Coordinates of C-alpha atoms and ligand atoms in Angstrom, one line a residue:
M1 CA -189.1 -9.7 -1.3
T2 CA -190.0 -5.8 0.1
S3 CA -192.2 -4.4 -2.2
D4 CA -190.1 -2.3 -4.3
K5 CA -193.0 0.4 -4.5
K6 CA -191.3 3.7 -3.6
Q7 CA -192.2 4.6 0.1
W8 CA -191.6 8.5 -0.6
D9 CA -192.3 11.1 -3.5
Y10 CA -190.5 14.1 -5.0
S11 CA -192.7 16.5 -2.7
Q12 CA -190.6 15.3 0.0
L13 CA -186.9 16.6 -1.3
R14 CA -185.8 20.0 -1.0
K15 CA -185.4 21.9 -4.4
Y16 CA -182.0 22.8 -5.6
D17 CA -180.9 24.7 -8.8
L18 CA -178.7 21.7 -9.8
N19 CA -179.3 18.7 -11.9
F20 CA -178.6 15.3 -10.8
E21 CA -177.6 11.9 -12.0
Q22 CA -178.8 8.7 -10.0
I23 CA -176.3 6.8 -7.8
P24 CA -176.2 3.2 -9.1
R25 CA -178.0 0.9 -6.8
V26 CA -176.4 -2.6 -7.0
Y27 CA -177.4 -6.0 -5.1
Y28 CA -174.6 -6.9 -2.6
K29 CA -173.5 -9.9 -4.1
D30 CA -173.2 -8.7 -7.6
S31 CA -169.5 -8.2 -8.3
K32 CA -170.0 -4.7 -9.9
I33 CA -169.8 -3.5 -6.3
D34 CA -166.2 -4.3 -6.2
E35 CA -165.6 -2.9 -9.8
L36 CA -167.1 0.2 -8.3
L37 CA -165.3 0.3 -5.1
A38 CA -162.2 -0.3 -6.8
L39 CA -162.6 3.2 -8.7
N40 CA -163.7 5.0 -5.8
R41 CA -166.8 5.4 -7.3
P42 CA -170.3 5.8 -5.1
V43 CA -172.7 2.7 -5.1
V44 CA -176.0 2.0 -3.3
I45 CA -175.5 -1.6 -1.9
T46 CA -179.0 -3.1 -1.5
G47 CA -180.2 -6.6 0.1
S48 CA -177.4 -6.9 2.4
N49 CA -177.2 -7.7 6.0
I50 CA -174.8 -5.5 7.0
V51 CA -176.9 -3.7 9.4
K52 CA -180.1 -6.1 9.3
P53 CA -180.4 -6.7 13.1
A54 CA -180.5 -2.9 13.4
C55 CA -183.1 -2.8 10.7
E56 CA -185.4 -5.4 12.3
R57 CA -185.9 -3.5 15.6
W58 CA -184.2 0.1 15.8
N59 CA -186.8 2.8 15.9
L60 CA -186.8 5.9 18.2
E61 CA -188.6 4.2 21.1
F62 CA -186.1 1.4 21.3
L63 CA -183.3 3.3 21.1
E64 CA -185.0 5.3 24.0
D65 CA -185.0 2.1 25.8
H66 CA -181.7 0.6 25.0
L67 CA -179.0 3.3 24.1
G68 CA -178.0 3.7 27.8
N69 CA -178.1 6.2 30.4
S70 CA -175.0 8.1 29.8
D71 CA -175.1 12.0 28.0
H72 CA -175.0 12.1 24.3
T73 CA -173.9 14.4 22.1
V74 CA -176.8 16.3 20.4
Y75 CA -176.3 19.4 17.8
V76 CA -179.0 22.1 18.1
S77 CA -179.8 24.4 15.1
R78 CA -182.2 27.5 15.1
N79 CA -183.0 26.3 11.3
H80 CA -182.8 22.9 9.5
V81 CA -179.3 23.2 8.5
F82 CA -176.3 21.4 10.6
K83 CA -173.4 22.9 9.1
Y84 CA -170.4 21.1 11.0
Y85 CA -167.7 23.0 12.5
D86 CA -164.4 22.2 14.1
E87 CA -164.2 23.8 17.8
K88 CA -160.5 23.7 18.0
K89 CA -160.1 26.1 14.9
I90 CA -162.3 28.8 16.3
L91 CA -159.3 29.8 18.7
S92 CA -156.5 28.2 16.9
K93 CA -153.3 30.2 16.3
S94 CA -154.4 30.7 12.4
N95 CA -157.3 32.5 13.7
P96 CA -155.4 34.7 16.6
K97 CA -158.2 37.0 17.5
G98 CA -160.7 34.4 17.2
V99 CA -163.3 36.6 16.1
K100 CA -166.2 37.0 14.1
F101 CA -166.9 33.2 13.8
K102 CA -170.5 32.9 15.3
P103 CA -171.0 28.9 15.3
P104 CA -174.3 28.0 13.6
T105 CA -175.2 25.4 15.9
R106 CA -174.5 24.4 19.5
I107 CA -173.7 21.1 21.4
V108 CA -175.9 20.0 24.1
E109 CA -174.7 16.9 26.3
M110 CA -178.3 15.2 27.1
K111 CA -180.0 11.8 28.2
V112 CA -181.6 10.0 25.6
Y113 CA -184.8 10.2 27.1
E114 CA -184.4 14.2 26.8
F115 CA -183.6 13.9 23.4
M116 CA -186.5 11.8 22.5
Q117 CA -188.8 14.0 24.9
K118 CA -187.8 17.3 22.8
I119 CA -188.5 15.3 19.3
R120 CA -192.1 14.6 20.8
D121 CA -192.6 17.7 21.9
W122 CA -191.4 19.8 18.7
R123 CA -193.3 22.5 17.3
H124 CA -192.5 24.6 14.1
G125 CA -190.1 27.3 15.0
D126 CA -188.7 25.4 17.9
D127 CA -184.8 24.7 17.7
R128 CA -184.0 21.5 15.7
I129 CA -182.1 18.7 17.2
Y130 CA -179.5 16.1 15.7
L131 CA -178.0 13.3 17.6
Q132 CA -174.6 12.3 16.5
Q133 CA -172.7 10.3 18.3
S134 CA -170.1 7.2 18.1
L135 CA -171.3 3.9 19.2
N136 CA -169.3 2.9 22.1
A137 CA -169.4 0.6 24.9
S138 CA -171.7 2.7 26.9
V139 CA -174.7 1.5 24.5
G140 CA -177.2 -0.8 26.0
Q141 CA -177.0 -5.1 26.1
A142 CA -179.7 -5.0 23.4
I143 CA -178.0 -2.5 21.0
A144 CA -174.4 -4.5 21.6
E145 CA -175.9 -7.4 20.6
D146 CA -177.1 -6.2 17.2
F147 CA -174.0 -4.6 16.6
V148 CA -172.0 -7.7 16.8
R149 CA -174.5 -9.2 14.6
F150 CA -174.0 -6.7 11.8
D151 CA -172.5 -8.5 8.7
W152 CA -168.8 -7.9 9.5
Q153 CA -167.7 -10.6 7.5
Y154 CA -168.7 -8.6 4.4
V155 CA -168.0 -5.2 5.8
N156 CA -164.6 -6.5 6.6
G157 CA -164.2 -8.2 3.1
K158 CA -164.3 -4.9 1.4
Q159 CA -162.1 -3.0 3.7
D160 CA -159.3 -5.8 2.9
K161 CA -160.2 -6.1 -0.9
H162 CA -160.0 -2.6 -1.4
N163 CA -157.1 -1.8 0.9
W164 CA -158.9 0.8 3.1
G165 CA -157.3 1.4 6.5
P166 CA -158.7 0.7 9.7
L167 CA -162.4 1.3 10.9
T168 CA -162.0 4.4 12.7
S169 CA -165.7 4.7 14.2
N170 CA -169.3 4.0 13.7
L171 CA -171.3 6.9 14.3
L172 CA -175.0 7.2 15.3
F173 CA -177.0 9.6 13.7
V174 CA -180.7 10.5 14.8
A175 CA -182.2 13.2 13.0
M176 CA -185.5 15.0 13.2
E177 CA -187.6 15.1 9.3
G178 CA -185.9 17.9 7.2
N179 CA -182.8 18.2 8.9
V180 CA -179.9 19.1 6.5
T181 CA -176.4 18.3 6.8
P182 CA -174.7 20.6 3.9
C183 CA -172.3 19.8 1.7
H184 CA -168.9 18.7 2.9
Y185 CA -166.2 16.0 2.5
D186 CA -164.4 13.9 4.8
E187 CA -161.2 12.1 4.5
Q188 CA -162.4 8.9 5.4
Q189 CA -163.9 6.1 3.1
N190 CA -167.6 5.6 4.3
F191 CA -170.2 2.9 4.4
F192 CA -173.3 4.9 5.0
A193 CA -175.8 2.5 6.3
Q194 CA -179.6 3.7 6.6
V195 CA -181.5 2.0 9.5
Y196 CA -184.8 3.6 9.9
G197 CA -186.7 6.5 7.8
Y198 CA -185.5 8.0 4.6
K199 CA -182.5 10.1 3.6
R200 CA -181.3 11.7 0.2
C201 CA -177.8 11.8 -0.5
I202 CA -176.4 14.5 -3.1
L203 CA -172.5 13.6 -3.9
F204 CA -169.9 15.3 -6.2
P205 CA -166.5 14.0 -7.0
P206 CA -163.5 15.5 -5.8
N207 CA -163.0 17.1 -9.2
Q208 CA -165.8 19.4 -8.4
F209 CA -163.7 21.1 -5.8
E210 CA -163.6 24.6 -7.8
C211 CA -167.3 24.6 -7.9
L212 CA -168.0 23.8 -4.4
Y213 CA -165.6 26.4 -2.7
P214 CA -164.4 25.1 0.2
H215 CA -163.8 27.3 3.4
P216 CA -160.2 27.7 3.8
I217 CA -158.6 24.8 5.8
F218 CA -157.7 27.0 9.1
H219 CA -161.2 27.9 9.4
P220 CA -163.7 26.1 11.6
H221 CA -165.7 25.2 8.7
D222 CA -162.6 23.3 7.0
R223 CA -163.9 20.9 4.6
Q224 CA -167.4 22.4 4.1
S225 CA -168.7 24.2 1.0
M226 CA -169.1 27.9 1.3
V227 CA -172.4 27.8 -0.9
D228 CA -175.6 27.7 0.7
F229 CA -177.4 25.4 -1.8
E230 CA -180.8 27.0 -1.2
K231 CA -179.7 30.4 -1.9
P232 CA -176.5 29.9 -4.0
D233 CA -174.5 33.6 -4.3
Y234 CA -173.4 33.0 -8.1
N235 CA -171.4 36.6 -8.0
K236 CA -169.2 34.7 -5.1
F237 CA -169.4 31.4 -6.5
P238 CA -169.9 31.4 -10.2
K239 CA -168.7 28.0 -10.9
F240 CA -171.5 26.6 -8.7
K241 CA -173.7 26.8 -11.8
Q242 CA -171.5 24.0 -13.5
A243 CA -171.7 21.6 -10.5
K244 CA -172.9 17.9 -11.6
G245 CA -174.2 15.4 -8.7
F246 CA -175.3 12.2 -8.1
E247 CA -178.3 11.7 -5.8
T248 CA -179.9 9.0 -4.1
V249 CA -182.5 8.3 -1.5
L250 CA -181.8 5.7 1.2
G251 CA -184.5 3.6 2.9
P252 CA -183.9 1.2 5.6
G253 CA -181.2 -1.7 4.7
D254 CA -179.6 0.5 2.0
V255 CA -175.8 1.1 2.4
L256 CA -174.3 4.0 0.4
Y257 CA -170.5 4.1 -0.2
I258 CA -169.2 7.7 0.0
P259 CA -165.7 7.5 -1.4
I260 CA -163.1 9.1 0.4
Y261 CA -162.8 13.1 -0.2
W262 CA -166.3 12.9 -2.2
W263 CA -168.6 15.7 -1.5
H264 CA -171.9 14.9 0.2
H265 CA -175.2 16.6 1.2
V266 CA -177.2 14.7 3.4
E267 CA -181.0 15.5 4.1
S268 CA -183.7 13.7 6.2
L269 CA -186.8 13.6 3.8
L270 CA -189.5 16.5 4.5
S271 CA -192.3 14.8 6.4
G272 CA -190.7 11.9 6.6
G273 CA -190.4 11.3 10.1
P274 CA -187.2 10.7 12.0
T275 CA -184.4 9.0 10.5
I276 CA -181.8 6.6 12.0
T277 CA -178.4 5.8 10.5
I278 CA -174.9 4.3 11.2
N279 CA -171.7 5.2 9.6
F280 CA -168.6 3.1 8.9
W281 CA -165.5 5.5 8.8
F282 CA -162.5 4.1 7.4
K283 CA -158.5 5.5 7.3
G284 CA -158.0 6.0 3.6
G285 CA -155.3 3.3 3.6
P286 CA -151.8 3.8 1.6
T287 CA -151.9 5.8 -1.4
N288 CA -149.3 4.5 -3.9
I289 CA -148.5 7.5 -6.1
E290 CA -148.9 6.8 -9.4
Y291 CA -149.0 9.5 -12.4
P292 CA -151.0 10.9 -13.6
L293 CA -152.4 11.6 -9.9
N294 CA -155.9 11.1 -9.4
D295 CA -158.2 13.8 -8.1
H296 CA -158.2 13.3 -4.4
Q297 CA -154.6 13.2 -4.1
K298 CA -154.7 16.8 -5.9
V299 CA -157.2 17.8 -3.1
S300 CA -154.7 16.3 -0.6
I301 CA -151.8 18.1 -2.3
M302 CA -153.7 21.7 -2.0
R303 CA -154.9 20.9 1.8
N304 CA -150.7 20.4 2.3
I305 CA -149.9 23.7 0.5
E306 CA -152.5 25.8 2.6
K307 CA -151.4 24.1 5.8
M308 CA -147.9 25.0 5.0
L309 CA -148.4 28.4 3.8
V310 CA -150.6 29.3 7.3
E311 CA -147.8 27.9 9.2
V312 CA -145.0 29.8 7.5
L313 CA -147.0 33.1 6.9
Q314 CA -148.5 32.8 10.4
D315 CA -151.3 35.2 9.5
P316 CA -154.0 33.4 7.5
K317 CA -154.8 36.9 5.7
E318 CA -151.6 36.9 3.7
V319 CA -152.2 33.5 2.4
G320 CA -154.9 34.6 -0.4
P321 CA -152.4 37.5 -1.4
L322 CA -149.6 35.4 -1.7
L323 CA -151.1 32.6 -3.7
R324 CA -153.0 35.0 -6.0
T325 CA -149.4 36.9 -6.6
M326 CA -148.1 33.3 -7.6
V327 CA -150.8 32.5 -9.9
L328 CA -152.7 35.0 -11.3
G329 CA -151.3 35.9 -14.9
R330 CA -148.6 33.6 -14.7
F331 CA -150.2 29.8 -14.8
T332 CA -152.6 30.7 -17.6
Ligands
QVN6 O1 -171.4 9.9 7.6 C1 -171.1 11.4 7.2 O2 -170.1 11.4 6.6 C2 -172.1 12.2 6.8 O3 -171.7 13.3 6.6 C3 -173.6 12.2 7.5 C4 -174.2 13.4 8.0 C5 -173.8 14.1 9.6 C6 -172.4 14.3 9.5 C7 -171.9 15.0 10.5 C8 -170.5 15.5 10.6 C9 -169.9 16.2 9.5 C10 -168.5 16.4 9.5 C11 -167.5 16.0 10.1 C12 -168.5 15.3 11.4 C13 -169.5 14.9 11.7 C14 -175.7 12.8 8.1 O4 -175.9 11.7 7.9 O5 -176.4 14.2 8.3
ZN7 ZN1 -169.6 13.5 6.0

């Protein structure tokens, strides 16, 4: 039994003007896990062997020796925030002139030893880096062996029991201490497995869509919140005040279930050293339409309406005015 003494303290968490409920931590054999998965509610699965082989020996040195010699996708940021953007949407037809979007991070392909060297040499003021790469056949033998020894029986069991779609990818995340992935949602079910170091995750249910103000879907930051959690603009985003989040701090071996369409903000603890995480992304699976519709189905409907309007209006600047004309003063 690992000592349940906390390995971190609150000074390592960034401060936000929000209050949070704790995400429940449940032992992996407990049937409560399935109750929460069935309700698309977040839960931290503890004591499992899902990524145990990795927890036993992965650290930055091990990854340097065994990740293989191919290039790896590394995001570079001038600050600690790594706000994801979809490159395909920068010059898409929905943004004809491709003007004014300035990517907040850039992507550099580098060898794993370059990445590790930059982490070792890092000084305050230097660019920060974040390796985000799908685990694929290019990894070394040792990593491949550990990967096949993950507890796939447990993972596949949950995938089947809860009618998730196929596993689409396992992404490997290697972050510097203090790195932040700002609040966004994904359209996949996610087992977020912490392997090394400590990560704080803040989650919001899909029904808080109006408090988190996502960028328009044709924007490169589609699915990301427009609100800067560190300096919220309450004039532009007044409902952010009412956002009610759930949070947890994950340590090695903890696996957080991030339900499809749930908003999540992820940060590697301040002065907690580098972190290693593996996620398991699954397609959502068949949605049998039942009424009343659930919250993530409404998000999906809103996305489809926005897509259709961009298509039919061609000019994204006309989408807002048309929706305001249609709604304001009429659906009170
Ligand atoms: O596993 C997840 O869903 C996370 O958000 C993990 C997160 C990095 C995600 C980067 C990213 C964001 C949007 C699209 C594709 C990739 C972290 O751990 O920092
Ligand atoms: Zn995500």
